[in-house]
Amino acid sequence: MSKRKGIFVSCDEAALCCDKSQYKEASLAEKIRLNIHLIFCKACRLYSSRNSKLTWLLKQIKTEELSEDDKRIMKQNLEKQMPD
């Protein structure tokens, strides 16, 4: 049996390729197989679209790290509110 991948992939493989592609980890062959799959599979096109939107939204979030003092105060407040 040949270990070579065919052009057509399952939806599970397409989802994996989609995830890898978004993080720039997919090979050219994987990207090609994904795009061929997306031509025929509406569900995977929707998954890919939603995945792209989610990735874009997460990149838009501006986060700040709490200082050590803020963390200590937060921890103390939580401990006060927890029942014994």
JSON list of C-alpha atoms in Angstrom, two decimals:
[
{"chain": "A", "resi": 1, "resn": "MET", "atom": "CA", "xyz": [0.00, 0.00, 0.00]},
{"chain": "A", "resi": 2, "resn": "SER", "atom": "CA", "xyz": [1.18, 3.48, -0.80]},
{"chain": "A", "resi": 3, "resn": "LYS", "atom": "CA", "xyz": [1.57, 6.02, 1.96]},
{"chain": "A", "resi": 4, "resn": "ARG", "atom": "CA", "xyz": [0.98, 8.86, -0.51]},
{"chain": "A", "resi": 5, "resn": "LYS", "atom": "CA", "xyz": [-2.04, 11.00, 0.26]},
{"chain": "A", "resi": 6, "resn": "GLY", "atom": "CA", "xyz": [-4.72, 11.42, -2.36]},
{"chain": "A", "resi": 7, "resn": "ILE", "atom": "CA", "xyz": [-6.15, 14.72, -3.45]},
{"chain": "A", "resi": 8, "resn": "PHE", "atom": "CA", "xyz": [-9.47, 14.16, -1.68]},
{"chain": "A", "resi": 9, "resn": "VAL", "atom": "CA", "xyz": [-9.53, 14.27, 2.11]},
{"chain": "A", "resi": 10, "resn": "SER", "atom": "CA", "xyz": [-12.18, 13.62, 4.74]},
{"chain": "A", "resi": 11, "resn": "CYS", "atom": "CA", "xyz": [-13.87, 16.41, 6.66]},
{"chain": "A", "resi": 12, "resn": "ASP", "atom": "CA", "xyz": [-11.76, 15.57, 9.74]},
{"chain": "A", "resi": 13, "resn": "GLU", "atom": "CA", "xyz": [-8.55, 15.90, 7.73]},
{"chain": "A", "resi": 14, "resn": "ALA", "atom": "CA", "xyz": [-9.83, 19.11, 6.13]},
{"chain": "A", "resi": 15, "resn": "ALA", "atom": "CA", "xyz": [-10.54, 20.60, 9.58]},
{"chain": "A", "resi": 16, "resn": "LEU", "atom": "CA", "xyz": [-7.02, 19.74, 10.70]},
{"chain": "A", "resi": 17, "resn": "CYS", "atom": "CA", "xyz": [-5.56, 21.29, 7.53]},
{"chain": "A", "resi": 18, "resn": "CYS", "atom": "CA", "xyz": [-7.72, 24.37, 8.09]},
{"chain": "A", "resi": 19, "resn": "ASP", "atom": "CA", "xyz": [-6.40, 24.80, 11.63]},
{"chain": "A", "resi": 20, "resn": "LYS", "atom": "CA", "xyz": [-2.81, 24.26, 10.54]},
{"chain": "A", "resi": 21, "resn": "SER", "atom": "CA", "xyz": [-3.22, 26.67, 7.65]},
{"chain": "A", "resi": 22, "resn": "GLN", "atom": "CA", "xyz": [-4.43, 29.47, 9.92]},
{"chain": "A", "resi": 23, "resn": "TYR", "atom": "CA", "xyz": [-1.31, 29.15, 12.05]},
{"chain": "A", "resi": 24, "resn": "LYS", "atom": "CA", "xyz": [1.00, 28.94, 9.01]},
{"chain": "A", "resi": 25, "resn": "GLU", "atom": "CA", "xyz": [1.85, 25.30, 9.75]},
{"chain": "A", "resi": 26, "resn": "ALA", "atom": "CA", "xyz": [0.26, 23.63, 6.70]},
{"chain": "A", "resi": 27, "resn": "SER", "atom": "CA", "xyz": [2.35, 22.44, 3.79]},
{"chain": "A", "resi": 28, "resn": "LEU", "atom": "CA", "xyz": [1.55, 23.46, 0.23]},
{"chain": "A", "resi": 29, "resn": "ALA", "atom": "CA", "xyz": [0.08, 20.01, -0.45]},
{"chain": "A", "resi": 30, "resn": "GLU", "atom": "CA", "xyz": [-2.19, 20.28, 2.59]},
{"chain": "A", "resi": 31, "resn": "LYS", "atom": "CA", "xyz": [-3.39, 23.71, 1.49]},
{"chain": "A", "resi": 32, "resn": "ILE", "atom": "CA", "xyz": [-4.17, 22.41, -1.98]},
{"chain": "A", "resi": 33, "resn": "ARG", "atom": "CA", "xyz": [-6.10, 19.40, -0.62]},
{"chain": "A", "resi": 34, "resn": "LEU", "atom": "CA", "xyz": [-7.99, 21.71, 1.76]},
{"chain": "A", "resi": 35, "resn": "ASN", "atom": "CA", "xyz": [-8.99, 24.08, -1.02]},
{"chain": "A", "resi": 36, "resn": "ILE", "atom": "CA", "xyz": [-10.17, 21.21, -3.22]},
{"chain": "A", "resi": 37, "resn": "HIS", "atom": "CA", "xyz": [-12.21, 19.85, -0.31]},
{"chain": "A", "resi": 38, "resn": "LEU", "atom": "CA", "xyz": [-13.71, 23.29, 0.37]},
{"chain": "A", "resi": 39, "resn": "ILE", "atom": "CA", "xyz": [-14.96, 23.48, -3.22]},
{"chain": "A", "resi": 40, "resn": "PHE", "atom": "CA", "xyz": [-17.20, 20.48, -2.59]},
{"chain": "A", "resi": 41, "resn": "CYS", "atom": "CA", "xyz": [-18.03, 20.65, 1.12]},
{"chain": "A", "resi": 42, "resn": "LYS", "atom": "CA", "xyz": [-20.34, 23.41, 2.37]},
{"chain": "A", "resi": 43, "resn": "ALA", "atom": "CA", "xyz": [-19.97, 22.37, 6.03]},
{"chain": "A", "resi": 44, "resn": "CYS", "atom": "CA", "xyz": [-16.19, 22.68, 5.91]},
{"chain": "A", "resi": 45, "resn": "ARG", "atom": "CA", "xyz": [-16.42, 26.03, 4.11]},
{"chain": "A", "resi": 46, "resn": "LEU", "atom": "CA", "xyz": [-18.59, 27.26, 6.99]},
{"chain": "A", "resi": 47, "resn": "TYR", "atom": "CA", "xyz": [-16.14, 25.83, 9.55]},
{"chain": "A", "resi": 48, "resn": "SER", "atom": "CA", "xyz": [-13.22, 27.49, 7.78]},
{"chain": "A", "resi": 49, "resn": "SER", "atom": "CA", "xyz": [-15.02, 30.82, 7.59]},
{"chain": "A", "resi": 50, "resn": "ARG", "atom": "CA", "xyz": [-16.00, 30.78, 11.27]},
{"chain": "A", "resi": 51, "resn": "ASN", "atom": "CA", "xyz": [-12.52, 29.66, 12.28]},
{"chain": "A", "resi": 52, "resn": "SER", "atom": "CA", "xyz": [-10.99, 32.58, 10.35]},
{"chain": "A", "resi": 53, "resn": "LYS", "atom": "CA", "xyz": [-13.37, 35.05, 11.97]},
{"chain": "A", "resi": 54, "resn": "LEU", "atom": "CA", "xyz": [-12.61, 33.70, 15.44]},
{"chain": "A", "resi": 55, "resn": "THR", "atom": "CA", "xyz": [-8.86, 33.94, 14.84]},
{"chain": "A", "resi": 56, "resn": "TRP", "atom": "CA", "xyz": [-9.25, 37.52, 13.59]},
{"chain": "A", "resi": 57, "resn": "LEU", "atom": "CA", "xyz": [-11.36, 38.49, 16.62]},
{"chain": "A", "resi": 58, "resn": "LEU", "atom": "CA", "xyz": [-8.85, 37.03, 19.05]},
{"chain": "A", "resi": 59, "resn": "LYS", "atom": "CA", "xyz": [-6.06, 39.03, 17.42]},
{"chain": "A", "resi": 60, "resn": "GLN", "atom": "CA", "xyz": [-8.06, 42.23, 17.97]},
{"chain": "A", "resi": 61, "resn": "ILE", "atom": "CA", "xyz": [-8.22, 41.79, 21.73]},
{"chain": "A", "resi": 62, "resn": "LYS", "atom": "CA", "xyz": [-5.86, 44.08, 23.61]},
{"chain": "A", "resi": 63, "resn": "THR", "atom": "CA", "xyz": [-4.82, 42.45, 26.85]},
{"chain": "A", "resi": 64, "resn": "GLU", "atom": "CA", "xyz": [-2.82, 43.77, 29.75]},
{"chain": "A", "resi": 65, "resn": "GLU", "atom": "CA", "xyz": [-0.96, 41.77, 32.31]},
{"chain": "A", "resi": 66, "resn": "LEU", "atom": "CA", "xyz": [-1.80, 42.30, 35.97]},
{"chain": "A", "resi": 67, "resn": "SER", "atom": "CA", "xyz": [0.95, 43.49, 38.24]},
{"chain": "A", "resi": 68, "resn": "GLU", "atom": "CA", "xyz": [2.08, 41.22, 41.08]},
{"chain": "A", "resi": 69, "resn": "ASP", "atom": "CA", "xyz": [0.39, 43.56, 43.59]},
{"chain": "A", "resi": 70, "resn": "ASP", "atom": "CA", "xyz": [-2.91, 43.39, 41.69]},
{"chain": "A", "resi": 71, "resn": "LYS", "atom": "CA", "xyz": [-2.68, 39.59, 41.60]},
{"chain": "A", "resi": 72, "resn": "ARG", "atom": "CA", "xyz": [-2.00, 39.45, 45.34]},
{"chain": "A", "resi": 73, "resn": "ILE", "atom": "CA", "xyz": [-4.94, 41.76, 46.11]},
{"chain": "A", "resi": 74, "resn": "MET", "atom": "CA", "xyz": [-7.23, 39.74, 43.85]},
{"chain": "A", "resi": 75, "resn": "LYS", "atom": "CA", "xyz": [-6.15, 36.51, 45.54]},
{"chain": "A", "resi": 76, "resn": "GLN", "atom": "CA", "xyz": [-6.78, 37.99, 49.00]},
{"chain": "A", "resi": 77, "resn": "ASN", "atom": "CA", "xyz": [-10.25, 39.17, 47.97]},
{"chain": "A", "resi": 78, "resn": "LEU", "atom": "CA", "xyz": [-11.12, 35.75, 46.58]},
{"chain": "A", "resi": 79, "resn": "GLU", "atom": "CA", "xyz": [-9.92, 34.01, 49.73]},
{"chain": "A", "resi": 80, "resn": "LYS", "atom": "CA", "xyz": [-12.06, 36.34, 51.88]},
{"chain": "A", "resi": 81, "resn": "GLN", "atom": "CA", "xyz": [-15.16, 35.49, 49.85]},
{"chain": "A", "resi": 82, "resn": "MET", "atom": "CA", "xyz": [-14.67, 31.71, 49.92]},
{"chain": "A", "resi": 83, "resn": "PRO", "atom": "CA", "xyz": [-16.60, 29.86, 52.64]},
{"chain": "A", "resi": 84, "resn": "ASP", "atom": "CA", "xyz": [-14.61, 27.88, 55.18]}
]
